[in-house]
Tab-separated table of C-alpha atoms in Angstrom:
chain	number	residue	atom	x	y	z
A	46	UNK	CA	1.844	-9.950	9.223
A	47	UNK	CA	0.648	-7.587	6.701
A	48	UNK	CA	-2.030	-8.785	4.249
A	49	UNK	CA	-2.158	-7.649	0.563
A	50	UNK	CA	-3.373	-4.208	-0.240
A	51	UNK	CA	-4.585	-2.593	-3.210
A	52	UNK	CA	-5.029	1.326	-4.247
A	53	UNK	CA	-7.205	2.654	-4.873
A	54	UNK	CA	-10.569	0.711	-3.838
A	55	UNK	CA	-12.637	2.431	-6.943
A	56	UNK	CA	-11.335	4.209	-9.849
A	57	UNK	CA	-13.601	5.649	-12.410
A	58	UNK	CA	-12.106	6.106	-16.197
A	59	UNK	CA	-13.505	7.520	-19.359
A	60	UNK	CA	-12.710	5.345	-22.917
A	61	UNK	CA	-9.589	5.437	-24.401
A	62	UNK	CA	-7.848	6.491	-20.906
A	63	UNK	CA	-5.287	5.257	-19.116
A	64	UNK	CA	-5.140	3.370	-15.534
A	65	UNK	CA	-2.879	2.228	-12.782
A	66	UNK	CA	-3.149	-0.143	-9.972
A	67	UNK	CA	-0.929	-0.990	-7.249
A	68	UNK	CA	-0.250	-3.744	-4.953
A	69	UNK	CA	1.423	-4.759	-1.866
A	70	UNK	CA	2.104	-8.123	-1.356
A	71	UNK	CA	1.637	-9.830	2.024
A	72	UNK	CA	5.125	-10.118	4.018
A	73	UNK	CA	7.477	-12.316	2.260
A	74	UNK	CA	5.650	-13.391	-0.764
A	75	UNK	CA	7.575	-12.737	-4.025
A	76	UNK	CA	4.875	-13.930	-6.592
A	77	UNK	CA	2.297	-11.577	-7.475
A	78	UNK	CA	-0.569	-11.942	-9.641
A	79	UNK	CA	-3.305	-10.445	-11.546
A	80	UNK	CA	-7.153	-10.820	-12.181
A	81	UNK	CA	-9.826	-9.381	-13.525
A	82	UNK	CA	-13.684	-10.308	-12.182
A	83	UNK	CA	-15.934	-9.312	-14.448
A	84	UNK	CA	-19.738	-8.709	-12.619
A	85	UNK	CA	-21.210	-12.374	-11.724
A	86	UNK	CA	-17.927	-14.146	-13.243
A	87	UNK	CA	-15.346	-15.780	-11.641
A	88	UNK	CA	-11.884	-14.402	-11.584
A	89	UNK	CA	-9.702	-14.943	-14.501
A	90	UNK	CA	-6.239	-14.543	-15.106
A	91	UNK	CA	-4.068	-11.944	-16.640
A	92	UNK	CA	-0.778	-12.518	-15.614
A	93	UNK	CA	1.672	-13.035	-13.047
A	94	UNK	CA	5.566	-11.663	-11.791
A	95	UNK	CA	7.981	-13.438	-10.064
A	96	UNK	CA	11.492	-11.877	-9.198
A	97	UNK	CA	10.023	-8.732	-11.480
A	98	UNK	CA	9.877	-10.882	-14.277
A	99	UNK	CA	6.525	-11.897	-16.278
A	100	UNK	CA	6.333	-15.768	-16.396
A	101	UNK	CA	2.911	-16.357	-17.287
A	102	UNK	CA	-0.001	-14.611	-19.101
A	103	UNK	CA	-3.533	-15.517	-19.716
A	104	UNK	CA	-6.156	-14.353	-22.779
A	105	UNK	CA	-5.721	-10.752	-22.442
A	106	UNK	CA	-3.999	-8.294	-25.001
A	107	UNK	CA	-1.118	-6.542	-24.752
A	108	UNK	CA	-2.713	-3.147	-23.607
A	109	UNK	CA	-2.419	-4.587	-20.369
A	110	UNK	CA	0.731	-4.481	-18.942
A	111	UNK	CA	2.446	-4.557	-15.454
A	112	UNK	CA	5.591	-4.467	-12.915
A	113	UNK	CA	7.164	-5.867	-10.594
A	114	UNK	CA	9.530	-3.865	-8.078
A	115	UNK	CA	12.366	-4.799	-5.876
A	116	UNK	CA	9.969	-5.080	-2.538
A	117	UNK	CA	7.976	-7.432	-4.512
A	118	UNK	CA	4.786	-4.594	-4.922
A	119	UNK	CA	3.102	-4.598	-7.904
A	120	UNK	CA	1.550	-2.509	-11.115
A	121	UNK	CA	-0.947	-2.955	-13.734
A	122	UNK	CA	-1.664	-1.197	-16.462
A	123	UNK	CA	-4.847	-0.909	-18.539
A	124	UNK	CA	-3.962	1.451	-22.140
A	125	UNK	CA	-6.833	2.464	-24.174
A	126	UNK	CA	-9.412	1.341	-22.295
A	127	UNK	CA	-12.491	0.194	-22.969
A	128	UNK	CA	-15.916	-0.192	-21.889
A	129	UNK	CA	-15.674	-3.844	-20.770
A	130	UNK	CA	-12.793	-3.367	-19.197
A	131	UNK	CA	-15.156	-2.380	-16.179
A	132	UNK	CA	-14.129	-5.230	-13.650
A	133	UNK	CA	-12.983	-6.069	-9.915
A	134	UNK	CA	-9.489	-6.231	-10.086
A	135	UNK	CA	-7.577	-8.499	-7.976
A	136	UNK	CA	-4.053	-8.788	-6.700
A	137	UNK	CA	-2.895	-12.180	-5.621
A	138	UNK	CA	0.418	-12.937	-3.686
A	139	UNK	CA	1.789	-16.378	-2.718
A	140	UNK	CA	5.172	-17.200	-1.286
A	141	UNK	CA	7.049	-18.395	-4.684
A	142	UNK	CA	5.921	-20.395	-7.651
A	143	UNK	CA	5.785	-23.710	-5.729
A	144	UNK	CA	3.428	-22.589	-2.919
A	145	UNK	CA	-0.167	-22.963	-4.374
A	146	UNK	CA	-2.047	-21.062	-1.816
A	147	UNK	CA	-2.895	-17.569	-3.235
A	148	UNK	CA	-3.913	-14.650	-1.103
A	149	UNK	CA	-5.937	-12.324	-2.361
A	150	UNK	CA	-6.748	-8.231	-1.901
A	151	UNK	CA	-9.853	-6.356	-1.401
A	152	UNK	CA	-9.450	-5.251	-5.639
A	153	UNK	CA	-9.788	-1.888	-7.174
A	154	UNK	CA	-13.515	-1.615	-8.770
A	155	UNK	CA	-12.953	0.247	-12.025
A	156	UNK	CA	-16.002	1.632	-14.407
A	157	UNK	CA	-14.946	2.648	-17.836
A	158	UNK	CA	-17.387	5.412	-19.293
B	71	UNK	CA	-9.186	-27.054	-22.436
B	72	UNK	CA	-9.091	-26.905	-18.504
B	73	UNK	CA	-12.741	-25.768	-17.086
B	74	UNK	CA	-14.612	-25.436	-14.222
B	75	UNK	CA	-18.057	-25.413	-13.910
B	76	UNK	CA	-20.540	-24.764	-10.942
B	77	UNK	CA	-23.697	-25.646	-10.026
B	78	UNK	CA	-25.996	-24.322	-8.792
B	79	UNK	CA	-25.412	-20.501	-9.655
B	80	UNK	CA	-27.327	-19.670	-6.830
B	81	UNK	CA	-29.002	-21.136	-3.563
B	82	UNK	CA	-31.324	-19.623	-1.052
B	83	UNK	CA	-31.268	-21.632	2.305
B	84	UNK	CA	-33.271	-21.675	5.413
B	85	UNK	CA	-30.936	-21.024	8.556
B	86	UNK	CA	-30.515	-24.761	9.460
B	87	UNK	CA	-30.990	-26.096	6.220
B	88	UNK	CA	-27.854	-28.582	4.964
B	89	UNK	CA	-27.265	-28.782	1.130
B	90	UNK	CA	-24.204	-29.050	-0.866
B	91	UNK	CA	-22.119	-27.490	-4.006
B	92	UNK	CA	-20.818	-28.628	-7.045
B	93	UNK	CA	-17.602	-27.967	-8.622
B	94	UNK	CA	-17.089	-30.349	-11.737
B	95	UNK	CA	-13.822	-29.924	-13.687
B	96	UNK	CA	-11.540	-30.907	-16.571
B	97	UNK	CA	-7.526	-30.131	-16.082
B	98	UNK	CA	-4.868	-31.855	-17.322
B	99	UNK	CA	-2.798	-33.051	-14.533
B	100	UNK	CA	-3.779	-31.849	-11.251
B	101	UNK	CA	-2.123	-30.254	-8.557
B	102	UNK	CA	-4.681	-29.142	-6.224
B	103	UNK	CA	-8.160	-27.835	-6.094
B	104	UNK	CA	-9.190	-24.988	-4.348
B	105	UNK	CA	-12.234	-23.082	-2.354
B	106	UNK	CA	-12.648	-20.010	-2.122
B	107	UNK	CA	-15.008	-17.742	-0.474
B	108	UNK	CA	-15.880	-14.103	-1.409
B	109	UNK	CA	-18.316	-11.395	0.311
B	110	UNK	CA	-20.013	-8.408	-2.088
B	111	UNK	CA	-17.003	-6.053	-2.932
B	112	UNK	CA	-14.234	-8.535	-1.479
B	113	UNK	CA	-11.330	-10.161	-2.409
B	114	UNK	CA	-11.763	-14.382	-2.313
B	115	UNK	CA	-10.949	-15.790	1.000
B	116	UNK	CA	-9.100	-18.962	0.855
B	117	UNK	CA	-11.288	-21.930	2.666
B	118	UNK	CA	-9.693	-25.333	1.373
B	119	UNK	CA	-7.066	-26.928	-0.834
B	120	UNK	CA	-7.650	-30.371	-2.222
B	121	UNK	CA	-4.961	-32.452	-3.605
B	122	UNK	CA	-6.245	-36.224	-4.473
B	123	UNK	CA	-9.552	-38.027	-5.147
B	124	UNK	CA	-11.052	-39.276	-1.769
B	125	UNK	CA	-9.691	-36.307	0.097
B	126	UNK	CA	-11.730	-34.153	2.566
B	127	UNK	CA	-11.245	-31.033	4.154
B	128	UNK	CA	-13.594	-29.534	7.238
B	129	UNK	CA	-13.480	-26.192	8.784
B	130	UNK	CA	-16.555	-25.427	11.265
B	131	UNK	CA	-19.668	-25.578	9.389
B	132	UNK	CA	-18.084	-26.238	5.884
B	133	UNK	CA	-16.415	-29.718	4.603
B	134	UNK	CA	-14.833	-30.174	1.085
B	135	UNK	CA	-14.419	-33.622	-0.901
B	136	UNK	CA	-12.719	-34.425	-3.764
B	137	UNK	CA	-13.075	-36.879	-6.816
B	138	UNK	CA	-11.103	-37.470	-9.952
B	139	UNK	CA	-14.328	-35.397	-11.787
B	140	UNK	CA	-15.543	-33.491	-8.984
B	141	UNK	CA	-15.711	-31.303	-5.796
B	142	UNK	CA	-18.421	-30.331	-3.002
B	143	UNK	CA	-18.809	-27.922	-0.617
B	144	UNK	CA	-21.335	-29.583	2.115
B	145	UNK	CA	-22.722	-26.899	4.351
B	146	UNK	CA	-24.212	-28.443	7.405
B	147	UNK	CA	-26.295	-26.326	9.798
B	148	UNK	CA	-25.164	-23.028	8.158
B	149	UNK	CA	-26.044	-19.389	9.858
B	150	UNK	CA	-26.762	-15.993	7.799
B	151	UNK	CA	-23.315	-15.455	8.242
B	152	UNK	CA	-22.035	-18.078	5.734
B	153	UNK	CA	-24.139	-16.164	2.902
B	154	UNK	CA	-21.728	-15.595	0.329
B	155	UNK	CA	-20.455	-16.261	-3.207
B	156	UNK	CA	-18.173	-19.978	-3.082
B	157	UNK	CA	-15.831	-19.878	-5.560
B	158	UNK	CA	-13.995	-23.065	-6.846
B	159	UNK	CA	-10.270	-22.990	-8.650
B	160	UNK	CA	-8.394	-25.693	-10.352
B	161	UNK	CA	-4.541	-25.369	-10.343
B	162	UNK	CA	-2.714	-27.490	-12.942
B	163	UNK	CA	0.784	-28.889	-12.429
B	164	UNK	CA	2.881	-26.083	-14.628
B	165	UNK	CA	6.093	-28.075	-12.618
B	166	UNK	CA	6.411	-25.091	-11.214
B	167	UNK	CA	6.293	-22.591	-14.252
B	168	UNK	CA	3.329	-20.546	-13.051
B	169	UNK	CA	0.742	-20.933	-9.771
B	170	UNK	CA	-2.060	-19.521	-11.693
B	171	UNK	CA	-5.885	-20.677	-10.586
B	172	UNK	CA	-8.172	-21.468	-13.057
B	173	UNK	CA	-12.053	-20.386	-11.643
B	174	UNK	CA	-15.342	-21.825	-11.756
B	175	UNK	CA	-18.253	-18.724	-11.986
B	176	UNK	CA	-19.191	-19.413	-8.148
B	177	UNK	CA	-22.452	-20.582	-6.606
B	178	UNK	CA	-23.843	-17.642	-4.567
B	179	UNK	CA	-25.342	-18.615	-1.368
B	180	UNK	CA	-28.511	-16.800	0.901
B	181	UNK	CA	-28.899	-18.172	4.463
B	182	UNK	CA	-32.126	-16.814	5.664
B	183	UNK	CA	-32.701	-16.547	9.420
């Protein structure tokens, strides 16, 4: 049983740029979500897919953005970013919308310039 | 609002020495209550869910309770290796909209030897 991955581990991004990061979920979970851990916060959600649709979405605007494909893997998106955008980002997968146990990646660090 | 809040923010230990963490929280309509544990760098590693007051959880060194206000992590005994940042998540009952965890800012813990 494969855990959940995320690529890459570090990505380092000037203002206004662009970003993309991926995740695996573990073997058959279909639920993926989203975090962002901001340096000595806790996590905090941005949103979450299940059955590549978005069914839930926490404070965050609409520059950030994500998908959901057929094996269940996952995007996110970060437009125009920003300089406190810098953050851990965490993938979470869990097996369906009734199973509360989350399992999380390693996250992709990303510093905004 | 639903919140979590953690005390302390930080703890330095002598190997040996027992203590305990505090999760206090607010949610409307509980479904479970969650610890976490996370290394530098790392992804949170699930330790315990929590589901109704009087409830307790152990694994090895670690044991979780649970009140209608309030969680704790007791740490009996602990070793170097159980330095770490303990996070604590509420989950509220979305009847099975959304799985989302709602985070506490963590209590990072030093065992010295």
């Amino acid at each position: 049983e494969t855990g959940v991955t995320q690529s890459p581990t570090h990505l380092i991004k000037t203002r206004g740029q662009q970003v993309t990061l991926r995740c695996s979920s573990q073997s058959g979970h279909n639920t993926v979500s989203w975090y962002q851990q901001a340096l000595g916060q806790g996590p905090q959600f941005i949103f979450q897919y299940y059955r590549e649709e978005e069914n839930g979405r926490g404070n965050f605007p609409p520059r950030f953005s994500g998908l959901q494909f057929p094996n269940y893997s996952s995007e996110l998106n970060v437009n125009a970013l920003e300089l406190n955008d810098s953050a851990l980002y965490l993938c979470a997968s869990s097996s369906g919308l009734l199973n509360e146990k989350l399992f999380f990646g390693s996250g992709t660090q990303l510093s905004v310039l | 609002e639903d919140q979590v809040t953690q005390s302390p923010e930080a703890l330095r230990l002598q190997e040996g020495e027992s203590s305990s963490l505090n999760c206090s929280y607010t949610v409307s309509g509980l479904r479970g209550l969650f610890w976490y544990r996370q290394d530098p760098g790392k992804g949170p590693e699930f330790l315990f869910t929590l589901y109704s007051a009087g409830e307790e959880k152990e694994k090895e060194r670690l044991k979780a309770t649970l009140t209608k206000k309030e969680s704790f992590l007791h740490i009996t005994a602990p070793k170097p290796e159980d330095s770490a940042t303990y996070l604590c998540a509420v989950q509220r009952n979305y009847g099975g909209a959304t799985n989302k965890l709602i985070f506490g800012t963590g209590t990072l813990l030093a065992v010295q030897p």
